[in-house]
XYZ file of C-alpha atoms in Angstrom:
620
model
C 105.316 91.465 -112.021
C 104.152 89.731 -115.121
C 100.837 88.856 -113.498
C 100.377 92.411 -112.268
C 101.065 93.852 -115.696
C 98.603 91.733 -117.620
C 95.441 93.375 -116.277
C 96.983 96.793 -116.881
C 97.553 95.889 -120.519
C 93.946 94.738 -120.880
C 92.735 97.908 -119.172
C 94.881 100.300 -121.173
C 92.137 101.271 -123.628
C 89.940 102.272 -120.660
C 92.733 104.365 -119.093
C 93.614 106.034 -122.384
C 90.047 107.149 -123.087
C 89.952 109.531 -120.129
C 86.341 108.510 -119.488
C 86.698 106.324 -116.454
C 87.708 106.596 -112.813
C 90.032 104.129 -111.119
C 86.978 102.551 -109.457
C 85.263 102.102 -112.850
C 88.324 100.348 -114.232
C 88.824 98.109 -111.204
C 85.168 97.086 -111.344
C 85.528 96.318 -115.046
C 88.565 94.140 -114.315
C 86.641 92.292 -111.588
C 83.687 91.562 -113.888
C 86.048 90.487 -116.674
C 87.638 88.042 -114.250
C 84.249 86.497 -113.505
C 83.640 86.269 -117.237
C 86.891 84.236 -117.443
C 88.254 86.392 -120.254
C 85.813 85.205 -122.927
C 85.178 88.682 -124.319
C 87.594 90.859 -122.372
C 87.199 94.124 -124.251
C 83.411 94.092 -124.646
C 82.674 92.911 -121.104
C 85.171 95.332 -119.555
C 83.761 98.224 -121.572
C 80.195 97.332 -120.582
C 81.103 97.109 -116.885
C 83.151 100.334 -116.931
C 80.361 102.244 -118.702
C 77.797 100.901 -116.248
C 79.936 101.934 -113.259
C 80.492 105.381 -114.778
C 76.788 105.791 -115.453
C 76.034 104.937 -111.829
C 78.357 107.713 -110.661
C 76.554 110.126 -112.962
C 73.174 109.303 -111.428
C 71.860 106.758 -113.930
C 70.275 103.502 -112.805
C 71.250 101.483 -115.886
C 73.040 101.595 -119.207
C 70.906 101.998 -122.328
C 72.807 99.930 -124.872
C 70.938 100.953 -128.081
C 71.773 104.634 -127.482
C 75.519 103.842 -127.363
C 75.800 101.005 -129.871
C 78.308 101.676 -132.672
C 79.049 105.124 -131.183
C 82.545 106.529 -130.633
C 82.884 107.939 -127.125
C 85.785 109.917 -125.644
C 86.473 112.698 -123.189
C 89.980 113.954 -122.381
C 91.868 111.916 -124.941
C 91.823 111.859 -128.700
C 91.728 108.081 -128.379
C 88.032 107.387 -128.518
C 86.352 104.050 -127.855
C 83.887 102.653 -130.344
C 81.113 100.639 -128.750
C 80.139 97.347 -130.409
C 77.290 97.189 -132.865
C 73.968 96.554 -131.168
C 73.415 92.953 -132.292
C 77.007 91.940 -131.498
C 76.923 93.663 -128.101
C 73.689 91.995 -127.045
C 74.886 88.575 -128.236
C 78.123 88.846 -126.245
C 76.315 89.922 -123.081
C 73.665 87.220 -123.383
C 76.372 84.561 -123.696
C 78.390 85.814 -120.721
C 78.115 83.983 -117.371
C 78.158 87.341 -115.520
C 75.003 88.619 -117.264
C 71.519 87.310 -116.540
C 67.928 88.004 -117.511
C 65.219 89.423 -115.255
C 64.960 87.177 -112.205
C 68.418 85.610 -112.547
C 70.973 85.912 -109.763
C 73.910 87.305 -111.740
C 76.146 90.366 -111.153
C 74.666 92.137 -114.184
C 71.105 92.031 -115.533
C 70.092 92.663 -119.153
C 66.379 93.400 -119.487
C 64.086 92.964 -122.478
C 64.634 96.576 -123.597
C 68.399 96.065 -123.755
C 69.162 98.017 -120.594
C 72.079 96.758 -118.511
C 71.858 96.958 -114.699
C 73.877 96.148 -111.655
C 71.807 93.403 -110.017
C 71.037 95.357 -106.843
C 69.805 98.389 -108.791
C 67.645 96.185 -110.996
C 66.096 94.845 -107.779
C 65.612 98.345 -106.324
C 63.778 99.426 -109.476
C 61.627 96.301 -109.657
C 60.568 96.516 -106.007
C 59.837 100.242 -106.235
C 57.715 99.872 -109.384
C 55.832 96.948 -107.867
C 55.077 98.793 -104.621
C 53.775 101.836 -106.503
C 51.674 99.784 -108.927
C 50.005 97.967 -106.003
C 48.814 101.308 -104.634
C 47.647 102.920 -107.890
C 44.086 101.513 -108.095
C 41.307 103.357 -106.263
C 40.808 102.279 -102.646
C 38.334 99.402 -102.385
C 37.120 100.333 -98.912
C 33.876 102.278 -98.626
C 34.569 105.820 -97.535
C 31.741 108.292 -96.959
C 32.332 111.108 -99.446
C 28.788 112.441 -99.401
C 29.670 115.653 -97.555
C 33.104 116.131 -99.089
C 32.122 119.026 -101.358
C 30.896 121.094 -98.410
C 33.942 120.220 -96.294
C 36.293 121.176 -99.096
C 34.525 124.486 -99.512
C 35.101 125.178 -95.815
C 38.759 124.216 -96.058
C 39.400 125.960 -99.403
C 36.850 128.780 -99.874
C 36.271 129.442 -103.583
C 38.450 132.234 -104.885
C 37.650 132.037 -108.578
C 34.862 129.615 -109.565
C 36.091 129.695 -113.163
C 39.467 128.145 -112.253
C 40.153 124.595 -111.144
C 41.084 124.471 -107.464
C 43.905 121.929 -107.578
C 44.116 121.722 -103.805
C 40.597 120.263 -103.725
C 41.528 117.789 -106.455
C 44.625 116.770 -104.464
C 42.540 116.133 -101.339
C 40.090 113.945 -103.279
C 42.963 111.996 -104.839
C 44.612 111.315 -101.483
C 41.303 110.215 -99.917
C 40.472 107.740 -102.666
C 43.892 106.243 -103.389
C 46.709 104.681 -101.417
C 49.291 106.408 -103.623
C 49.240 110.129 -104.325
C 51.792 112.639 -105.579
C 51.214 116.320 -104.831
C 53.695 118.288 -106.901
C 54.065 122.021 -107.165
C 56.534 124.857 -107.120
C 57.453 126.922 -104.056
C 54.497 128.509 -102.310
C 51.799 126.474 -104.060
C 50.408 125.135 -100.776
C 51.659 121.544 -100.688
C 51.950 121.295 -96.894
C 48.736 123.282 -96.390
C 46.944 120.773 -98.610
C 48.405 117.730 -96.871
C 47.443 119.121 -93.445
C 43.825 119.246 -94.586
C 44.100 115.724 -96.004
C 45.328 114.461 -92.643
C 42.512 116.315 -90.872
C 39.882 114.631 -93.055
C 41.500 111.194 -92.697
C 41.577 111.645 -88.910
C 37.999 112.918 -88.798
C 36.646 109.940 -90.761
C 38.774 107.427 -88.842
C 36.285 107.218 -85.963
C 37.629 105.682 -82.786
C 40.703 104.398 -84.611
C 42.300 107.433 -86.286
C 45.125 106.588 -88.685
C 48.691 106.352 -87.463
C 50.525 109.117 -89.326
C 54.262 109.329 -90.004
C 56.045 112.375 -91.425
C 59.425 112.060 -93.080
C 61.845 113.782 -95.452
C 65.328 113.084 -96.817
C 67.063 115.669 -94.582
C 66.643 116.727 -90.973
C 66.031 120.313 -92.042
C 63.218 119.298 -94.409
C 61.671 116.983 -91.782
C 61.645 119.756 -89.180
C 60.019 122.180 -91.634
C 57.345 119.640 -92.553
C 56.470 119.036 -88.913
C 56.411 122.752 -88.182
C 54.076 123.409 -91.122
C 51.662 120.612 -90.172
C 51.566 121.705 -86.518
C 51.017 125.321 -87.532
C 48.024 124.356 -89.684
C 46.702 122.103 -86.936
C 46.811 124.824 -84.294
C 45.551 127.577 -86.590
C 42.483 125.578 -87.680
C 42.018 123.294 -84.649
C 42.451 120.221 -86.860
C 42.164 116.848 -85.100
C 45.453 115.615 -86.587
C 47.385 113.120 -84.493
C 50.764 111.718 -85.425
C 53.101 109.706 -83.261
C 56.502 111.096 -82.380
C 58.148 113.732 -84.530
C 58.907 114.104 -88.198
C 62.186 112.378 -88.968
C 64.631 111.715 -91.743
C 63.932 108.636 -93.848
C 67.052 106.962 -92.472
C 65.925 107.534 -88.903
C 62.372 106.378 -89.659
C 63.616 103.107 -91.178
C 66.191 102.602 -88.423
C 69.811 102.493 -89.497
C 71.869 99.390 -88.743
C 75.480 100.327 -87.836
C 77.967 99.135 -90.431
C 75.256 98.023 -92.860
C 73.272 99.400 -95.794
C 70.192 97.630 -94.415
C 67.505 99.033 -92.109
C 65.578 97.635 -89.143
C 62.299 98.167 -90.976
C 61.786 96.238 -94.201
C 59.181 93.985 -95.834
C 59.521 91.449 -93.027
C 59.377 94.088 -90.284
C 57.198 96.888 -91.700
C 56.661 100.366 -90.299
C 53.804 100.890 -87.852
C 51.906 103.487 -89.837
C 48.706 103.898 -91.822
C 49.629 107.139 -93.609
C 53.146 108.116 -94.665
C 53.932 111.653 -95.853
C 57.265 112.125 -97.647
C 58.283 115.747 -98.214
C 60.968 116.936 -100.665
C 60.509 113.682 -102.590
C 62.588 114.975 -105.521
C 65.671 114.598 -103.315
C 65.117 110.880 -102.605
C 67.229 108.484 -104.655
C 66.139 105.155 -106.133
C 67.738 102.900 -103.512
C 66.321 104.775 -100.523
C 62.827 105.183 -101.997
C 62.732 101.482 -102.840
C 63.685 100.490 -99.296
C 61.150 102.918 -97.847
C 58.253 101.543 -99.896
C 59.220 97.951 -99.180
C 58.946 98.773 -95.458
C 55.505 100.350 -95.869
C 52.541 98.115 -94.882
C 50.367 97.067 -97.808
C 47.300 98.904 -96.459
C 49.125 102.197 -95.791
C 48.605 105.363 -97.797
C 51.668 107.020 -99.314
C 51.636 110.741 -100.148
C 54.694 112.192 -101.878
C 55.205 115.956 -101.751
C 57.728 117.693 -103.951
C 58.512 119.792 -106.967
C 58.929 117.603 -110.047
C 60.857 120.398 -111.781
C 63.551 120.638 -109.100
C 66.958 119.015 -109.158
C 67.148 115.245 -108.982
C 68.678 113.363 -106.053
C 72.437 113.476 -105.520
C 72.597 109.677 -105.634
C 71.423 107.564 -108.575
C 67.867 107.934 -109.814
C 65.278 110.512 -110.861
C 62.424 108.969 -108.909
C 59.902 111.803 -108.657
C 60.567 112.866 -112.250
C 60.030 109.308 -113.500
C 56.863 108.877 -111.436
C 55.440 112.134 -112.813
C 56.725 111.449 -116.345
C 58.284 114.914 -116.277
C 58.461 116.541 -119.698
C 55.252 114.946 -120.944
C 51.675 116.171 -120.532
C 48.911 113.783 -119.465
C 45.205 114.101 -118.692
C 43.039 112.310 -116.156
C 40.871 109.305 -116.985
C 37.168 109.989 -117.739
C 36.042 107.962 -114.703
C 38.296 110.011 -112.426
C 37.062 113.276 -113.946
C 33.436 112.246 -113.326
C 34.170 111.334 -109.707
C 36.058 114.585 -109.072
C 33.177 116.629 -110.475
C 30.627 114.721 -108.403
C 32.418 114.977 -105.083
C 34.362 118.257 -105.378
C 32.563 120.274 -108.058
C 35.845 120.712 -109.981
C 36.059 120.203 -113.745
C 39.135 118.558 -115.283
C 40.412 117.860 -118.774
C 40.021 114.181 -119.567
C 42.190 111.955 -121.716
C 40.803 110.617 -124.966
C 39.549 107.054 -124.827
C 42.443 104.600 -124.977
C 45.069 107.229 -124.064
C 44.526 107.249 -120.304
C 46.891 105.576 -117.832
C 45.685 105.041 -114.297
C 48.782 106.504 -112.666
C 47.665 109.885 -114.102
C 44.831 109.834 -111.579
C 47.358 109.656 -108.713
C 49.353 112.776 -109.617
C 48.159 116.321 -108.970
C 50.205 119.380 -109.840
C 49.361 122.497 -107.781
C 49.610 125.428 -110.155
C 48.690 128.565 -108.196
C 51.541 130.158 -106.242
C 50.694 131.949 -103.004
C 54.299 133.108 -102.619
C 54.972 134.631 -106.038
C 52.629 136.860 -107.982
C 51.707 135.273 -111.320
C 52.837 138.452 -113.056
C 56.096 138.637 -111.065
C 59.500 138.060 -112.610
C 60.486 135.056 -110.477
C 57.311 133.240 -111.478
C 57.579 134.170 -115.162
C 61.288 133.398 -115.526
C 61.024 130.062 -113.704
C 58.169 129.050 -116.048
C 60.251 129.930 -119.112
C 63.191 127.963 -117.740
C 60.975 124.889 -117.339
C 59.890 125.290 -120.952
C 63.530 125.419 -122.085
C 63.196 128.978 -123.445
C 66.657 130.414 -122.730
C 66.371 133.409 -125.049
C 62.968 134.327 -123.608
C 64.339 134.100 -120.068
C 67.235 136.416 -120.891
C 64.895 138.907 -122.516
C 62.780 138.993 -119.337
C 65.811 139.301 -117.075
C 67.395 142.094 -119.115
C 64.214 144.048 -119.856
C 63.974 145.760 -116.474
C 60.243 145.034 -116.564
C 60.362 142.859 -113.461
C 61.796 144.458 -110.306
C 62.179 141.092 -108.524
C 64.655 139.601 -111.019
C 67.764 140.985 -112.719
C 70.639 139.931 -114.953
C 74.283 140.996 -114.615
C 77.069 139.981 -116.971
C 79.568 137.854 -115.066
C 82.730 139.830 -114.193
C 86.226 138.377 -114.709
C 87.262 136.164 -111.804
C 89.955 138.652 -110.736
C 87.258 141.291 -110.205
C 84.685 139.080 -108.496
C 85.599 140.122 -104.951
C 85.271 143.839 -105.662
C 82.065 143.353 -107.654
C 80.238 141.325 -104.990
C 81.448 143.489 -102.096
C 78.356 145.671 -102.089
C 75.974 142.705 -102.242
C 77.815 140.861 -99.477
C 77.979 143.929 -97.234
C 74.282 144.712 -97.747
C 73.151 141.091 -97.477
C 75.006 140.252 -94.264
C 75.238 143.696 -92.624
C 72.580 143.072 -89.985
C 72.980 139.474 -88.915
C 75.680 140.140 -86.291
C 74.122 143.213 -84.676
C 72.453 141.275 -81.835
C 74.777 138.426 -80.945
C 72.995 137.906 -77.634
C 69.715 137.251 -79.429
C 70.016 134.054 -81.538
C 66.486 134.324 -83.048
C 67.304 137.794 -84.401
C 70.672 136.591 -85.743
C 69.102 133.672 -87.599
C 66.241 135.764 -88.943
C 68.658 138.349 -90.332
C 70.988 135.697 -91.757
C 68.105 134.050 -93.613
C 67.440 137.218 -95.592
C 70.235 136.723 -98.123
C 72.328 133.932 -99.617
C 74.732 133.489 -102.509
C 74.039 130.351 -104.537
C 76.632 128.772 -106.815
C 76.298 126.141 -109.509
C 79.694 124.612 -108.731
C 81.683 123.723 -105.636
C 85.165 124.457 -106.992
C 86.631 127.003 -109.360
C 86.733 130.825 -109.359
C 82.926 131.046 -109.179
C 82.432 128.040 -106.912
C 81.288 127.831 -103.314
C 84.738 127.356 -101.804
C 86.221 130.489 -103.399
C 83.100 132.620 -102.884
C 82.947 131.731 -99.184
C 86.586 132.772 -98.863
C 85.814 136.102 -100.556
C 82.767 136.652 -98.323
C 84.785 136.085 -95.153
C 87.459 138.495 -96.391
C 84.909 141.196 -97.276
C 82.976 140.867 -94.015
C 86.210 140.968 -92.016
C 87.367 144.118 -93.828
C 83.959 145.704 -93.199
C 84.151 144.851 -89.494
C 81.032 142.662 -89.563
C 82.969 139.564 -88.442
C 86.335 139.334 -86.651
C 87.967 136.003 -87.517
C 90.859 134.996 -85.273
C 91.079 131.433 -86.543
C 88.819 128.749 -87.973
C 86.087 129.533 -85.470
C 84.787 133.039 -84.788
C 81.565 134.705 -83.671
C 79.251 134.846 -86.649
C 80.658 131.896 -88.611
C 77.711 130.154 -90.316
C 78.143 126.452 -91.002
C 76.280 123.817 -92.989
C 76.309 120.242 -91.705
C 77.345 117.843 -94.480
C 77.141 114.482 -92.683
C 74.363 113.074 -90.497
C 75.182 112.584 -86.811
C 72.338 110.660 -85.185
C 73.914 110.882 -81.740
C 73.939 114.700 -81.811
C 70.752 114.813 -83.905
C 72.464 117.019 -86.467
C 71.712 116.249 -90.089
C 73.011 116.961 -93.573
C 71.639 120.380 -94.524
C 71.275 121.817 -90.999
C 72.614 125.379 -90.674
C 74.114 126.726 -87.457
C 75.847 129.959 -86.462
C 78.724 130.319 -83.987
C 77.805 132.843 -81.290
C 79.275 133.852 -77.933
C 77.609 132.198 -74.940
C 78.036 133.782 -71.500
C 78.439 130.490 -69.719
C 80.269 128.301 -72.222
C 82.155 130.670 -74.503
C 81.832 130.281 -78.275
C 79.138 127.777 -79.207
C 77.420 126.840 -82.457
C 73.660 127.423 -82.235
C 71.137 125.374 -84.235
C 67.365 125.938 -84.244
C 65.583 123.211 -82.259
C 62.793 121.272 -83.961
C 60.086 122.599 -81.621
C 61.356 125.933 -80.304
C 64.491 127.599 -79.025
C 68.024 126.567 -79.902
C 70.525 123.813 -79.247
C 74.186 124.738 -78.812
C 77.328 122.675 -79.396
C 81.035 122.960 -78.836
C 82.484 123.589 -82.329
C 84.891 120.685 -81.881
C 81.996 118.220 -81.518
C 80.349 119.003 -84.842
C 80.251 116.406 -87.626
C 81.581 117.330 -91.091
C 80.613 120.892 -91.972
C 81.500 123.876 -94.157
C 81.147 127.666 -94.087
C 77.897 128.778 -95.695
C 77.742 132.440 -96.709
C 77.506 130.812 -100.127
C 76.118 127.360 -100.865
C 75.564 125.177 -103.903
C 72.132 125.172 -105.470
C 71.959 121.456 -104.648
C 72.380 122.182 -100.928
C 69.805 124.990 -101.077
C 66.933 122.678 -102.019
C 64.034 123.116 -99.635
C 65.349 126.456 -98.340
C 63.869 129.909 -98.802
C 65.650 133.273 -98.597
C 64.349 136.801 -99.032
C 66.998 137.554 -101.654
C 69.502 135.449 -103.546
C 72.466 136.092 -105.802
C 72.884 133.186 -108.233
C 76.456 132.938 -109.561
C 76.896 130.881 -112.721
C 80.297 129.686 -113.969
C 82.153 131.370 -116.820
C 81.956 128.227 -118.950
C 79.551 125.389 -119.511
C 79.472 122.467 -117.078
C 77.382 119.270 -117.180
C 75.781 120.126 -113.828
C 74.307 123.312 -115.307
C 70.740 122.298 -116.255
C 67.320 123.915 -116.387
C 66.461 122.088 -113.146
C 69.434 123.701 -111.389
C 68.552 127.165 -112.689
C 64.886 126.718 -111.763
C 65.773 125.492 -108.272
C 68.209 128.343 -107.692
C 65.917 131.154 -108.808
C 62.907 129.848 -106.871
C 64.829 129.830 -103.575
C 64.156 133.590 -103.488
C 60.947 134.877 -101.936
C 61.334 138.510 -103.056
C 64.267 139.033 -105.398
C 66.745 137.017 -107.436
C 69.865 138.405 -109.124
C 71.531 136.173 -111.712
C 75.140 136.786 -112.700
C 76.379 134.852 -115.709
C 77.303 134.708 -119.355
C 74.495 134.642 -121.899
C 75.814 131.640 -123.819
C 76.356 129.610 -120.637
C 72.886 130.491 -119.346
C 71.128 129.560 -122.596
C 73.021 126.287 -122.809
C 72.000 125.458 -119.243
C 68.333 126.204 -119.938
C 68.427 123.963 -123.004
C 69.810 121.000 -121.011
C 67.304 118.956 -119.013
C 68.225 116.225 -116.560
C 67.988 112.869 -118.271
C 68.782 109.909 -116.093
C 68.476 106.443 -117.556
C 66.210 104.002 -115.726
C 63.317 101.688 -116.449
C 61.033 103.087 -113.741
C 59.175 105.446 -116.054
C 58.385 102.634 -118.497
C 57.424 100.260 -115.682
C 54.836 102.725 -114.352
C 53.518 104.404 -117.477
C 53.467 101.518 -119.940
C 51.818 98.965 -117.634
C 49.445 101.126 -115.622
C 47.247 101.726 -118.653
C 46.105 98.114 -118.610
C 44.544 98.623 -115.189
C 42.255 101.533 -116.065
C 38.707 101.069 -114.823
C 35.509 102.433 -116.297
């Protein structure tokens, strides 16, 4: 017992702080054991903080920001971190901590950031793969007729405004790395379809091999559908092998392993890779994807840099785009864009340009929302961190597509949302023998929540919705499964080809009884016995995180009655922009303004690796 009690005594200051999970503390004890007890407290604290940071989405631990700071959470017993010089000295002298390139459990880089070794490697490989693709393509591509082709593809609407879709096409044609960012309805997939058409057209007898992928099955299916729709509508000569797939499926999962079949030694067979919903891809997965991409291949990332970050560690798209900072294009890029597209751009001052700027295009015109509409205006103010201005817009009544309602007490929530729930879901069960009509009606409305648990969380709101719809006679639950139960898949099942984020609805089937219908990737529906489904949950309401990539006619966004760390401007922006026609926000003013003021900040070195070094490679 004495041996078992010793570690507990050493760990007691970690337990008492209330900051750390059991896993954090066990990891700290393991690292301290490797350190052979030389600096128990400092090494254990460093390891526990690093583990905690990983859980919170950070890639590393920024030591200078914590040095000599007192940190605490649930307990009055705070922990004071060592002074910066002492902390660095202890880590540098520990056998468990190495420098860049060392094979040690922990890595301390030159900017005093502490990493788990595998995440340091993920970041290094990802930065290297992106940097290799930043310079303009060396091959000679005929761009002489590009201006005329672009005018055919994107007829001029307002000659006085920059057509960012044309700029995006030029960027993708002249570089092997391109980011096309933009909010909902800004034409990202329309633009990429035209890029693929031009790449195919100029490929001669050997058109490029094109692969389409996304982090979820739902997003992959939507990407494929959008590309095929553009291809058929405009008779584009696009050819891509197979179907759009999730990133995991594209790389080839290895059962029981975190590795994939495709990697640097066995690269993907593709010349052009399109990744949609890139904001949802975490550091580890993006790193593995780029390592598996052939050196010659083009990579085009599509996404909204202002959306929520990935659930797992990293803020990859935000770091790549240097979100929060404004940059201009290099003079040489501006000259080339004007020559070949006729578009004029703002150029960076001499010495301020970084070449990665020339790889990132932000589409700014929305074809879904009117510029003068409330959804567009409020989402812009949220991105600018203007909470008071947002509330003024929401409460003014000036914009019919957005509204604000003061959050009712939790005891009254059921009665207050009854009308919205009844109206929103009244029609979806009217034609149970017609799955397309059921799904179309169900897509018209959704309740979005910031949290999973609590009186305003998804679990409680789904329970209230089921109760209301049962009392209104819209659904008739007789157990867990009933006709009309909508479910969201929460775990990938590659055997059934059901993926995290897929939504199905249980409907009566004449031949098989109650079955859960899911839209097929091409057309029609697939149906499953409810007992065969992977992990799932009821989805009258869903978290904003799970709603990413979805679009509904109307949404009701429920905020909690108190502040929570997850409540950020990115969450509010993502939630509001899921609505195509109207968004109702229920919340408390102080909670809303605090959320708007809080931006996602995830610690990593990727931003520095791309933006501080790329400037040395600027040409012209």
